[in-house]
Each structure stands twice: as C-alpha cells, then as structure tokens.
C-alpha cells in the first residue's frame, strides 16, 4: 500500500505520483491604512487573509509518474475549482485552488524524455462558503 503525503481533491501526492520535498504555508492578516491630516495614519484591523501553500519537490522518472501527474494537476487547475486539501494524517486543511504550476525538466534520455522533473505548485485558500470569501465559480444561481 502506498502511503500518501497529502491529497488535493482526488489527486494523491505520493512516491508513485508526485512526492513533494517541501511544504510552505503563508498566513497573513489585512490592515487598512486611513490617512489623517497632520498625523500618522490610523490603522484598522480587517481580519485574516487567505492562506497560500506552496509544494515543491523533484520527481525522478524511475520511481514516479511525474509528467502525467503534473498534467493531471494542470487539468484540475483549468477547471478553476476549489479542492479539499487533506494530509496523510487525515487533517483537513481546507479548500484550495491551484494558482500556479512550475515545472523544470532535466537529465534527458537520448529520445528527449526527462529523467528528472522539479516542480512547484501554488495553492490559494478558497475560504468557506458564506463567509464573504472572494472565491466564486462564476456561476449564478
């Protein structure tokens, strides 16, 4: 049985697909600045911003299906959907949208097939429905 590091929707990050080496999460909070004549700006705390997560790693062709997996993630990104992000311990991180995929191929075989693919995937938290999140599928109901 293959152990999973994390799943995004139905895509499972693991050795046979894509195993990331690094996960970076950024949380931030919004503060508005209001100009005041003759004094320093006044600040107003607006609340938490959407988290971002970056996953990066390398996929050697000998042990993974890196190219096919990256193509599958690109197809998911094209759908513009928010996908549940769940780690291997079963902890739900929330719903995330794929906002970027970087791919670098190296160590080519004589037929041009890359033996190593370095990748980075950027995710943006979708926010919870009904919370005023900026996420929308664009569908009107």
CSV table of N, CA and C in Angstrom, one decimal:
chain,number,residue,atom,x,y,z
A,1,UNK,N,0.8,-1.2,0.0
A,1,UNK,CA,0.0,0.0,0.0
A,1,UNK,C,0.9,1.2,0.0
A,2,UNK,N,0.6,2.2,-0.9
A,2,UNK,CA,1.3,3.4,-1.0
A,2,UNK,C,0.8,4.4,0.1
A,3,UNK,N,1.7,5.0,0.9
A,3,UNK,CA,1.3,6.0,1.8
A,3,UNK,C,1.2,7.3,1.2
A,4,UNK,N,0.2,8.1,1.5
A,4,UNK,CA,0.0,9.4,0.9
A,4,UNK,C,0.6,10.5,1.8
A,5,UNK,N,1.2,11.5,1.2
A,5,UNK,CA,1.6,12.6,1.9
A,5,UNK,C,0.5,13.6,2.2
A,6,UNK,N,-0.3,13.8,1.1
A,6,UNK,CA,-1.4,14.7,1.1
A,6,UNK,C,-2.3,14.4,-0.1
A,7,UNK,N,-3.5,14.8,-0.1
A,7,UNK,CA,-4.3,14.8,-1.3
A,7,UNK,C,-5.0,16.1,-1.5
A,8,UNK,N,-5.1,16.4,-2.8
A,8,UNK,CA,-5.9,17.6,-3.3
A,8,UNK,C,-7.0,17.1,-4.2
A,9,UNK,N,-8.2,17.2,-3.7
A,9,UNK,CA,-9.3,16.5,-4.4
A,9,UNK,C,-9.0,15.0,-4.5
A,10,UNK,N,-9.1,14.5,-5.7
A,10,UNK,CA,-8.8,13.0,-5.9
A,10,UNK,C,-7.3,12.8,-6.2
A,11,UNK,N,-6.5,13.8,-6.3
A,11,UNK,CA,-5.1,13.7,-6.6
A,11,UNK,C,-4.3,13.4,-5.3
A,12,UNK,N,-3.6,12.3,-5.3
A,12,UNK,CA,-2.8,11.9,-4.1
A,12,UNK,C,-1.3,12.2,-4.4
A,13,UNK,N,-0.7,13.0,-3.5
A,13,UNK,CA,0.7,13.2,-3.5
A,13,UNK,C,1.4,12.0,-2.8
A,14,UNK,N,2.2,11.3,-3.6
A,14,UNK,CA,2.9,10.1,-3.0
A,14,UNK,C,4.1,9.8,-3.9
A,15,UNK,N,4.9,8.8,-3.6
A,15,UNK,CA,6.1,8.5,-4.3
A,15,UNK,C,5.7,8.1,-5.8
A,16,UNK,N,4.7,7.3,-6.1
A,16,UNK,CA,4.4,7.0,-7.5
A,16,UNK,C,3.8,8.1,-8.3
A,17,UNK,N,3.3,9.2,-7.7
A,17,UNK,CA,2.7,10.3,-8.4
A,17,UNK,C,3.7,11.4,-8.3
A,18,UNK,N,3.6,12.3,-7.3
A,18,UNK,CA,4.5,13.4,-7.0
A,18,UNK,C,4.7,13.4,-5.5
A,19,UNK,N,5.9,13.3,-5.1
A,19,UNK,CA,6.2,13.4,-3.7
A,19,UNK,C,6.9,14.8,-3.4
A,20,UNK,N,6.3,15.7,-2.7
A,20,UNK,CA,6.9,17.0,-2.5
A,20,UNK,C,8.0,16.8,-1.4
A,21,UNK,N,9.0,17.7,-1.5
A,21,UNK,CA,10.1,17.7,-0.5
A,21,UNK,C,9.8,18.8,0.5
A,22,UNK,N,9.1,19.8,0.1
A,22,UNK,CA,8.9,21.0,0.9
A,22,UNK,C,7.4,21.5,0.8
A,23,UNK,N,6.9,21.8,1.9
A,23,UNK,CA,5.6,22.5,2.0
A,23,UNK,C,5.8,23.8,2.7
A,24,UNK,N,5.4,24.9,2.1
A,24,UNK,CA,5.5,26.2,2.7
A,24,UNK,C,4.1,26.8,2.8
A,25,UNK,N,3.7,27.2,4.0
A,25,UNK,CA,2.3,27.8,4.2
A,25,UNK,C,2.5,29.3,4.6
A,26,UNK,N,1.8,30.2,4.0
A,26,UNK,CA,1.8,31.6,4.4
A,26,UNK,C,0.5,32.0,4.9
A,27,UNK,N,0.4,32.6,6.1
A,27,UNK,CA,-0.8,33.2,6.7
A,27,UNK,C,-0.5,34.7,6.8
A,28,UNK,N,-1.5,35.5,6.5
A,28,UNK,CA,-1.3,36.9,6.7
A,28,UNK,C,-2.7,37.5,7.1
A,29,UNK,N,-2.6,38.8,7.6
A,29,UNK,CA,-3.8,39.5,8.1
A,29,UNK,C,-3.8,40.8,7.5
A,30,UNK,N,-5.0,41.3,7.2
A,30,UNK,CA,-5.2,42.5,6.5
A,30,UNK,C,-5.4,43.7,7.5
A,31,UNK,N,-4.7,44.8,7.2
A,31,UNK,CA,-4.8,46.0,8.0
A,31,UNK,C,-5.0,47.2,7.0
A,32,UNK,N,-6.0,48.0,7.2
A,32,UNK,CA,-6.2,49.1,6.3
A,32,UNK,C,-5.6,50.3,6.9
A,33,UNK,N,-5.0,51.2,6.1
A,33,UNK,CA,-4.4,52.5,6.5
A,33,UNK,C,-5.4,53.6,6.1
A,34,UNK,N,-5.7,54.4,7.0
A,34,UNK,CA,-6.6,55.6,6.8
A,34,UNK,C,-5.7,56.8,7.0
A,35,UNK,N,-5.7,57.7,6.0
A,35,UNK,CA,-4.9,58.9,6.1
A,35,UNK,C,-5.6,59.9,7.1
A,36,UNK,N,-4.7,60.5,7.9
A,36,UNK,CA,-5.2,61.5,8.8
A,36,UNK,C,-4.4,62.8,8.6
A,37,UNK,N,-5.0,63.9,8.4
A,37,UNK,CA,-4.3,65.2,8.1
A,37,UNK,C,-3.6,65.6,9.4
A,38,UNK,N,-2.3,65.9,9.2
A,38,UNK,CA,-1.4,66.4,10.3
A,38,UNK,C,-1.1,65.3,11.3
A,39,UNK,N,-1.3,64.0,11.0
A,39,UNK,CA,-0.9,63.0,12.0
A,39,UNK,C,-0.6,61.7,11.2
A,40,UNK,N,-0.1,60.8,12.0
A,40,UNK,CA,0.2,59.5,11.4
A,40,UNK,C,-1.1,58.8,11.0
A,41,UNK,N,-0.9,57.9,10.0
A,41,UNK,CA,-2.1,57.1,9.5
A,41,UNK,C,-2.7,56.4,10.7
A,42,UNK,N,-4.1,56.2,10.6
A,42,UNK,CA,-4.8,55.4,11.5
A,42,UNK,C,-4.9,54.0,10.9
A,43,UNK,N,-4.8,52.9,11.7
A,43,UNK,CA,-4.8,51.6,11.2
A,43,UNK,C,-6.1,50.9,11.7
A,44,UNK,N,-6.7,50.1,10.8
A,44,UNK,CA,-7.8,49.3,11.2
A,44,UNK,C,-7.6,47.8,10.8
A,45,UNK,N,-7.7,47.0,11.8
A,45,UNK,CA,-7.6,45.5,11.5
A,45,UNK,C,-8.8,45.0,10.8
A,46,UNK,N,-8.6,44.4,9.7
A,46,UNK,CA,-9.7,43.9,8.8
A,46,UNK,C,-9.9,42.4,9.0
A,47,UNK,N,-8.9,41.6,9.5
A,47,UNK,CA,-9.1,40.2,9.6
A,47,UNK,C,-8.1,39.4,8.9
A,48,UNK,N,-8.3,38.1,8.9
A,48,UNK,CA,-7.3,37.2,8.3
A,48,UNK,C,-7.5,37.2,6.8
A,49,UNK,N,-6.4,37.1,6.1
A,49,UNK,CA,-6.4,37.0,4.6
A,49,UNK,C,-6.4,35.5,4.3
A,50,UNK,N,-6.5,35.2,3.0
A,50,UNK,CA,-6.5,33.8,2.5
A,50,UNK,C,-5.0,33.2,2.6
A,51,UNK,N,-4.9,32.0,3.1
A,51,UNK,CA,-3.6,31.3,3.2
A,51,UNK,C,-3.1,30.9,1.8
A,52,UNK,N,-1.8,30.9,1.6
A,52,UNK,CA,-1.3,30.3,0.4
A,52,UNK,C,-0.4,29.1,0.9
A,53,UNK,N,-0.3,28.1,0.0
A,53,UNK,CA,0.6,26.9,0.2
A,53,UNK,C,1.3,26.7,-1.0
A,54,UNK,N,2.6,26.4,-0.9
A,54,UNK,CA,3.5,26.0,-2.0
A,54,UNK,C,4.1,24.7,-1.7
A,55,UNK,N,3.9,23.8,-2.6
A,55,UNK,CA,4.5,22.4,-2.5
A,55,UNK,C,5.6,22.3,-3.6
A,56,UNK,N,6.8,21.9,-3.2
A,56,UNK,CA,7.8,21.7,-4.2
A,56,UNK,C,8.6,20.5,-4.0
A,57,UNK,N,9.2,19.9,-5.1
A,57,UNK,CA,10.0,18.7,-5.0
A,57,UNK,C,10.5,18.3,-6.3
A,58,UNK,N,11.0,17.1,-6.4
A,58,UNK,CA,11.6,16.5,-7.6
A,58,UNK,C,11.0,15.1,-7.8
A,59,UNK,N,10.8,14.8,-9.1
A,59,UNK,CA,10.2,13.6,-9.4
A,59,UNK,C,11.1,12.8,-10.4
A,60,UNK,N,11.9,11.9,-9.9
A,60,UNK,CA,12.7,11.1,-10.8
A,60,UNK,C,11.8,10.1,-11.6
A,61,UNK,N,12.1,10.0,-12.9
A,61,UNK,CA,11.2,9.2,-13.8
A,61,UNK,C,11.3,7.7,-13.4
A,62,UNK,N,12.4,7.2,-12.8
A,62,UNK,CA,12.5,5.8,-12.4
A,62,UNK,C,11.5,5.4,-11.4
A,63,UNK,N,11.0,6.3,-10.5
A,63,UNK,CA,10.1,5.9,-9.4
A,63,UNK,C,8.8,6.6,-9.4
A,64,UNK,N,8.6,7.6,-10.3
A,64,UNK,CA,7.3,8.3,-10.3
A,64,UNK,C,6.8,8.5,-11.7
A,65,UNK,N,5.5,8.9,-11.7
A,65,UNK,CA,4.8,9.3,-12.9
A,65,UNK,C,4.7,10.8,-13.0
A,66,UNK,N,5.8,11.5,-12.8
A,66,UNK,CA,5.8,13.0,-12.6
A,66,UNK,C,5.2,13.7,-13.7
A,67,UNK,N,5.5,13.4,-15.0
A,67,UNK,CA,4.9,14.2,-16.1
A,67,UNK,C,3.4,14.0,-16.1
A,68,UNK,N,2.9,12.8,-16.1
A,68,UNK,CA,1.5,12.5,-16.1
A,68,UNK,C,0.8,13.2,-14.9
A,69,UNK,N,1.4,13.2,-13.7
A,69,UNK,CA,0.9,13.8,-12.5
A,69,UNK,C,0.7,15.3,-12.7
A,70,UNK,N,1.8,15.9,-13.2
A,70,UNK,CA,1.7,17.4,-13.4
A,70,UNK,C,0.7,17.7,-14.4
A,71,UNK,N,0.5,16.9,-15.5
A,71,UNK,CA,-0.5,17.2,-16.4
A,71,UNK,C,-1.9,17.0,-15.8
A,72,UNK,N,-2.1,16.1,-14.9
A,72,UNK,CA,-3.3,15.9,-14.2
A,72,UNK,C,-3.6,17.1,-13.3
A,73,UNK,N,-2.6,17.6,-12.6
A,73,UNK,CA,-2.8,18.8,-11.8
A,73,UNK,C,-3.1,20.1,-12.7
A,74,UNK,N,-2.5,20.2,-13.9
A,74,UNK,CA,-2.9,21.2,-14.8
A,74,UNK,C,-4.3,21.2,-15.2
A,75,UNK,N,-4.8,20.0,-15.5
A,75,UNK,CA,-6.2,19.8,-15.8
A,75,UNK,C,-7.1,20.2,-14.7
A,76,UNK,N,-6.7,19.9,-13.5
A,76,UNK,CA,-7.5,20.3,-12.3
A,76,UNK,C,-7.5,21.8,-12.2
A,77,UNK,N,-6.4,22.5,-12.5
A,77,UNK,CA,-6.3,23.9,-12.4
A,77,UNK,C,-7.2,24.6,-13.4
A,78,UNK,N,-7.2,24.0,-14.6
A,78,UNK,CA,-8.1,24.5,-15.7
A,78,UNK,C,-9.6,24.5,-15.3
A,79,UNK,N,-10.0,23.7,-14.4
A,79,UNK,CA,-11.4,23.6,-14.0
A,79,UNK,C,-11.7,24.8,-13.1
A,80,UNK,N,-10.7,25.4,-12.5
A,80,UNK,CA,-11.0,26.6,-11.6
A,80,UNK,C,-11.7,26.2,-10.4
A,81,UNK,N,-11.7,25.0,-10.0
A,81,UNK,CA,-12.4,24.6,-8.8
A,81,UNK,C,-11.6,24.6,-7.5
A,82,UNK,N,-12.2,24.7,-6.4
A,82,UNK,CA,-11.6,24.6,-5.1
A,82,UNK,C,-11.6,23.1,-4.7
A,83,UNK,N,-10.5,22.6,-4.3
A,83,UNK,CA,-10.4,21.2,-4.0
A,83,UNK,C,-10.0,21.0,-2.5
A,84,UNK,N,-10.6,20.0,-1.8
A,84,UNK,CA,-10.2,19.8,-0.4
A,84,UNK,C,-8.8,19.3,-0.3
A,85,UNK,N,-8.0,19.9,0.6
A,85,UNK,CA,-6.6,19.5,0.8
A,85,UNK,C,-6.6,18.8,2.2
A,86,UNK,N,-6.2,17.5,2.1
A,86,UNK,CA,-6.2,16.7,3.3
A,86,UNK,C,-4.8,16.0,3.4
A,87,UNK,N,-4.2,16.1,4.6
A,87,UNK,CA,-2.8,15.5,4.7
A,87,UNK,C,-2.9,14.0,5.1
A,88,UNK,N,-1.8,13.3,5.1
A,88,UNK,CA,-1.8,11.9,5.3
A,88,UNK,C,-2.3,11.5,6.7
A,89,UNK,N,-2.4,12.4,7.6
A,89,UNK,CA,-2.9,12.1,8.9
A,89,UNK,C,-4.4,12.2,9.0
A,90,UNK,N,-5.0,12.7,7.9
A,90,UNK,CA,-6.4,12.9,7.8
A,90,UNK,C,-6.9,14.3,8.2
A,91,UNK,N,-6.0,15.2,8.5
A,91,UNK,CA,-6.3,16.6,8.8
A,91,UNK,C,-6.7,17.3,7.6
A,92,UNK,N,-7.9,17.9,7.6
A,92,UNK,CA,-8.4,18.7,6.5
A,92,UNK,C,-7.9,20.1,6.7
A,93,UNK,N,-7.1,20.6,5.7
A,93,UNK,CA,-6.5,21.9,5.7
A,93,UNK,C,-7.5,23.0,5.2
A,94,UNK,N,-8.5,22.6,4.4
A,94,UNK,CA,-9.5,23.5,3.8
A,94,UNK,C,-9.6,23.2,2.3
A,95,UNK,N,-10.2,24.1,1.6
A,95,UNK,CA,-10.4,24.0,0.2
A,95,UNK,C,-9.4,25.0,-0.5
A,96,UNK,N,-8.7,24.5,-1.5
A,96,UNK,CA,-7.7,25.3,-2.1
A,96,UNK,C,-7.8,25.2,-3.7
A,97,UNK,N,-7.4,26.3,-4.3
A,97,UNK,CA,-7.4,26.5,-5.7
A,97,UNK,C,-6.0,26.4,-6.2
A,98,UNK,N,-5.7,25.7,-7.3
A,98,UNK,CA,-4.4,25.7,-7.9
A,98,UNK,C,-4.2,27.0,-8.6
A,99,UNK,N,-3.2,27.8,-8.2
A,99,UNK,CA,-3.0,29.1,-8.9
A,99,UNK,C,-1.7,29.1,-9.8
A,100,UNK,N,-0.9,28.1,-9.6
A,100,UNK,CA,0.3,28.1,-10.5
A,100,UNK,C,1.0,26.8,-10.4
A,101,UNK,N,1.7,26.4,-11.5
A,101,UNK,CA,2.5,25.2,-11.5
A,101,UNK,C,3.8,25.5,-12.3
A,102,UNK,N,4.9,25.3,-11.6
A,102,UNK,CA,6.2,25.4,-12.3
A,102,UNK,C,6.8,24.1,-12.5
A,103,UNK,N,7.4,23.9,-13.6
A,103,UNK,CA,8.0,22.6,-14.0
A,103,UNK,C,9.3,22.8,-14.6
A,104,UNK,N,10.4,22.1,-14.2
A,104,UNK,CA,11.7,22.2,-14.8
A,104,UNK,C,12.2,20.7,-15.1
A,105,UNK,N,12.4,20.4,-16.3
A,105,UNK,CA,12.9,19.1,-16.7
A,105,UNK,C,14.4,19.1,-16.9
A,106,UNK,N,15.0,17.9,-16.5
A,106,UNK,CA,16.5,17.8,-16.7
A,106,UNK,C,16.8,16.3,-16.9
A,107,UNK,N,18.1,16.1,-17.1
A,107,UNK,CA,18.7,14.8,-17.3
A,107,UNK,C,17.9,14.0,-18.3
A,108,UNK,N,18.0,14.4,-19.6
A,108,UNK,CA,17.3,13.8,-20.6
A,108,UNK,C,17.9,12.5,-21.2
A,109,UNK,N,17.0,11.6,-21.6
A,109,UNK,CA,17.4,10.4,-22.3
A,109,UNK,C,17.7,10.7,-23.8
A,110,UNK,N,18.3,9.8,-24.5
A,110,UNK,CA,18.5,10.1,-25.9
A,110,UNK,C,17.3,10.5,-26.8
A,111,UNK,N,16.1,10.0,-26.3
A,111,UNK,CA,14.9,10.3,-27.1
A,111,UNK,C,14.2,11.5,-26.5
A,112,UNK,N,14.8,12.3,-25.6
A,112,UNK,CA,14.3,13.5,-25.2
A,112,UNK,C,13.4,13.5,-24.0
A,113,UNK,N,13.3,12.3,-23.4
A,113,UNK,CA,12.4,12.2,-22.2
A,113,UNK,C,13.2,12.6,-20.9
A,114,UNK,N,12.6,13.4,-20.1
A,114,UNK,CA,13.3,13.9,-18.9
A,114,UNK,C,13.3,12.8,-17.9
A,115,UNK,N,14.5,12.6,-17.3
A,115,UNK,CA,14.7,11.6,-16.2
A,115,UNK,C,14.4,12.3,-14.8
A,116,UNK,N,14.4,13.6,-14.8
A,116,UNK,CA,14.1,14.3,-13.5
A,116,UNK,C,13.2,15.5,-13.8
A,117,UNK,N,12.2,15.7,-13.0
A,117,UNK,CA,11.3,16.8,-13.1
A,117,UNK,C,11.2,17.5,-11.7
A,118,UNK,N,11.6,18.7,-11.7
A,118,UNK,CA,11.5,19.5,-10.5
A,118,UNK,C,10.2,20.3,-10.6
A,119,UNK,N,9.4,20.4,-9.6
A,119,UNK,CA,8.1,21.1,-9.7
A,119,UNK,C,7.8,22.0,-8.5
A,120,UNK,N,6.9,22.9,-8.7
A,120,UNK,CA,6.4,23.7,-7.6
A,120,UNK,C,4.9,24.0,-7.9
A,121,UNK,N,4.1,23.8,-6.9
A,121,UNK,CA,2.6,24.0,-7.1
A,121,UNK,C,2.2,25.0,-6.1
A,122,UNK,N,1.5,26.1,-6.5
A,122,UNK,CA,1.0,27.1,-5.7
A,122,UNK,C,-0.5,27.0,-5.5
A,123,UNK,N,-0.9,27.0,-4.2
A,123,UNK,CA,-2.4,26.9,-3.9
A,123,UNK,C,-2.8,28.1,-3.1
A,124,UNK,N,-4.1,28.5,-3.3
A,124,UNK,CA,-4.7,29.6,-2.6
A,124,UNK,C,-5.9,29.1,-1.9
A,125,UNK,N,-6.0,29.4,-0.7
A,125,UNK,CA,-7.2,29.0,0.1
A,125,UNK,C,-8.5,29.6,-0.5
A,126,UNK,N,-9.5,28.8,-0.6
A,126,UNK,CA,-10.7,29.3,-1.2
A,126,UNK,C,-11.6,30.0,-0.2
A,127,UNK,N,-11.4,29.8,1.0
A,127,UNK,CA,-12.3,30.3,2.0
A,127,UNK,C,-13.6,29.5,2.2
A,128,UNK,N,-14.3,29.7,3.2
A,128,UNK,CA,-15.5,29.0,3.5
A,128,UNK,C,-16.7,29.6,2.8
A,129,UNK,N,-17.6,28.8,2.2
A,129,UNK,CA,-18.8,29.4,1.6
A,129,UNK,C,-19.6,30.2,2.6
A,130,UNK,N,-20.1,31.3,2.2
A,130,UNK,CA,-21.0,32.2,3.0
A,130,UNK,C,-20.2,33.1,4.0
A,131,UNK,N,-18.9,33.2,3.8
A,131,UNK,CA,-18.1,34.0,4.7
A,131,UNK,C,-17.6,35.3,4.1
A,132,UNK,N,-18.1,35.5,2.8
A,132,UNK,CA,-17.6,36.7,2.1
A,132,UNK,C,-16.3,36.5,1.4
A,133,UNK,N,-15.9,35.2,1.3
A,133,UNK,CA,-14.7,34.9,0.6
A,133,UNK,C,-14.7,35.4,-0.9
A,134,UNK,N,-13.6,35.6,-1.4
A,134,UNK,CA,-13.5,36.1,-2.8
A,134,UNK,C,-13.8,35.0,-3.8
A,135,UNK,N,-13.8,33.7,-3.3
A,135,UNK,CA,-13.9,32.6,-4.2
A,135,UNK,C,-15.3,32.5,-4.8
A,136,UNK,N,-15.4,32.4,-6.1
A,136,UNK,CA,-16.6,32.2,-6.8
A,136,UNK,C,-16.4,31.4,-8.1
A,137,UNK,N,-17.3,30.5,-8.4
A,137,UNK,CA,-17.1,29.7,-9.6
A,137,UNK,C,-17.6,30.5,-10.8
A,138,UNK,N,-18.2,31.6,-10.6
A,138,UNK,CA,-18.7,32.5,-11.7
A,138,UNK,C,-20.1,32.1,-12.1
A,139,UNK,N,-20.6,31.0,-11.5
A,139,UNK,CA,-22.0,30.6,-11.8
A,139,UNK,C,-23.0,31.4,-11.0
A,140,UNK,N,-24.1,31.7,-11.6
A,140,UNK,CA,-25.1,32.5,-10.9
A,140,UNK,C,-26.3,31.5,-10.7
A,141,UNK,N,-26.9,31.7,-9.5
A,141,UNK,CA,-28.0,30.8,-9.2
A,141,UNK,C,-29.2,31.4,-8.8
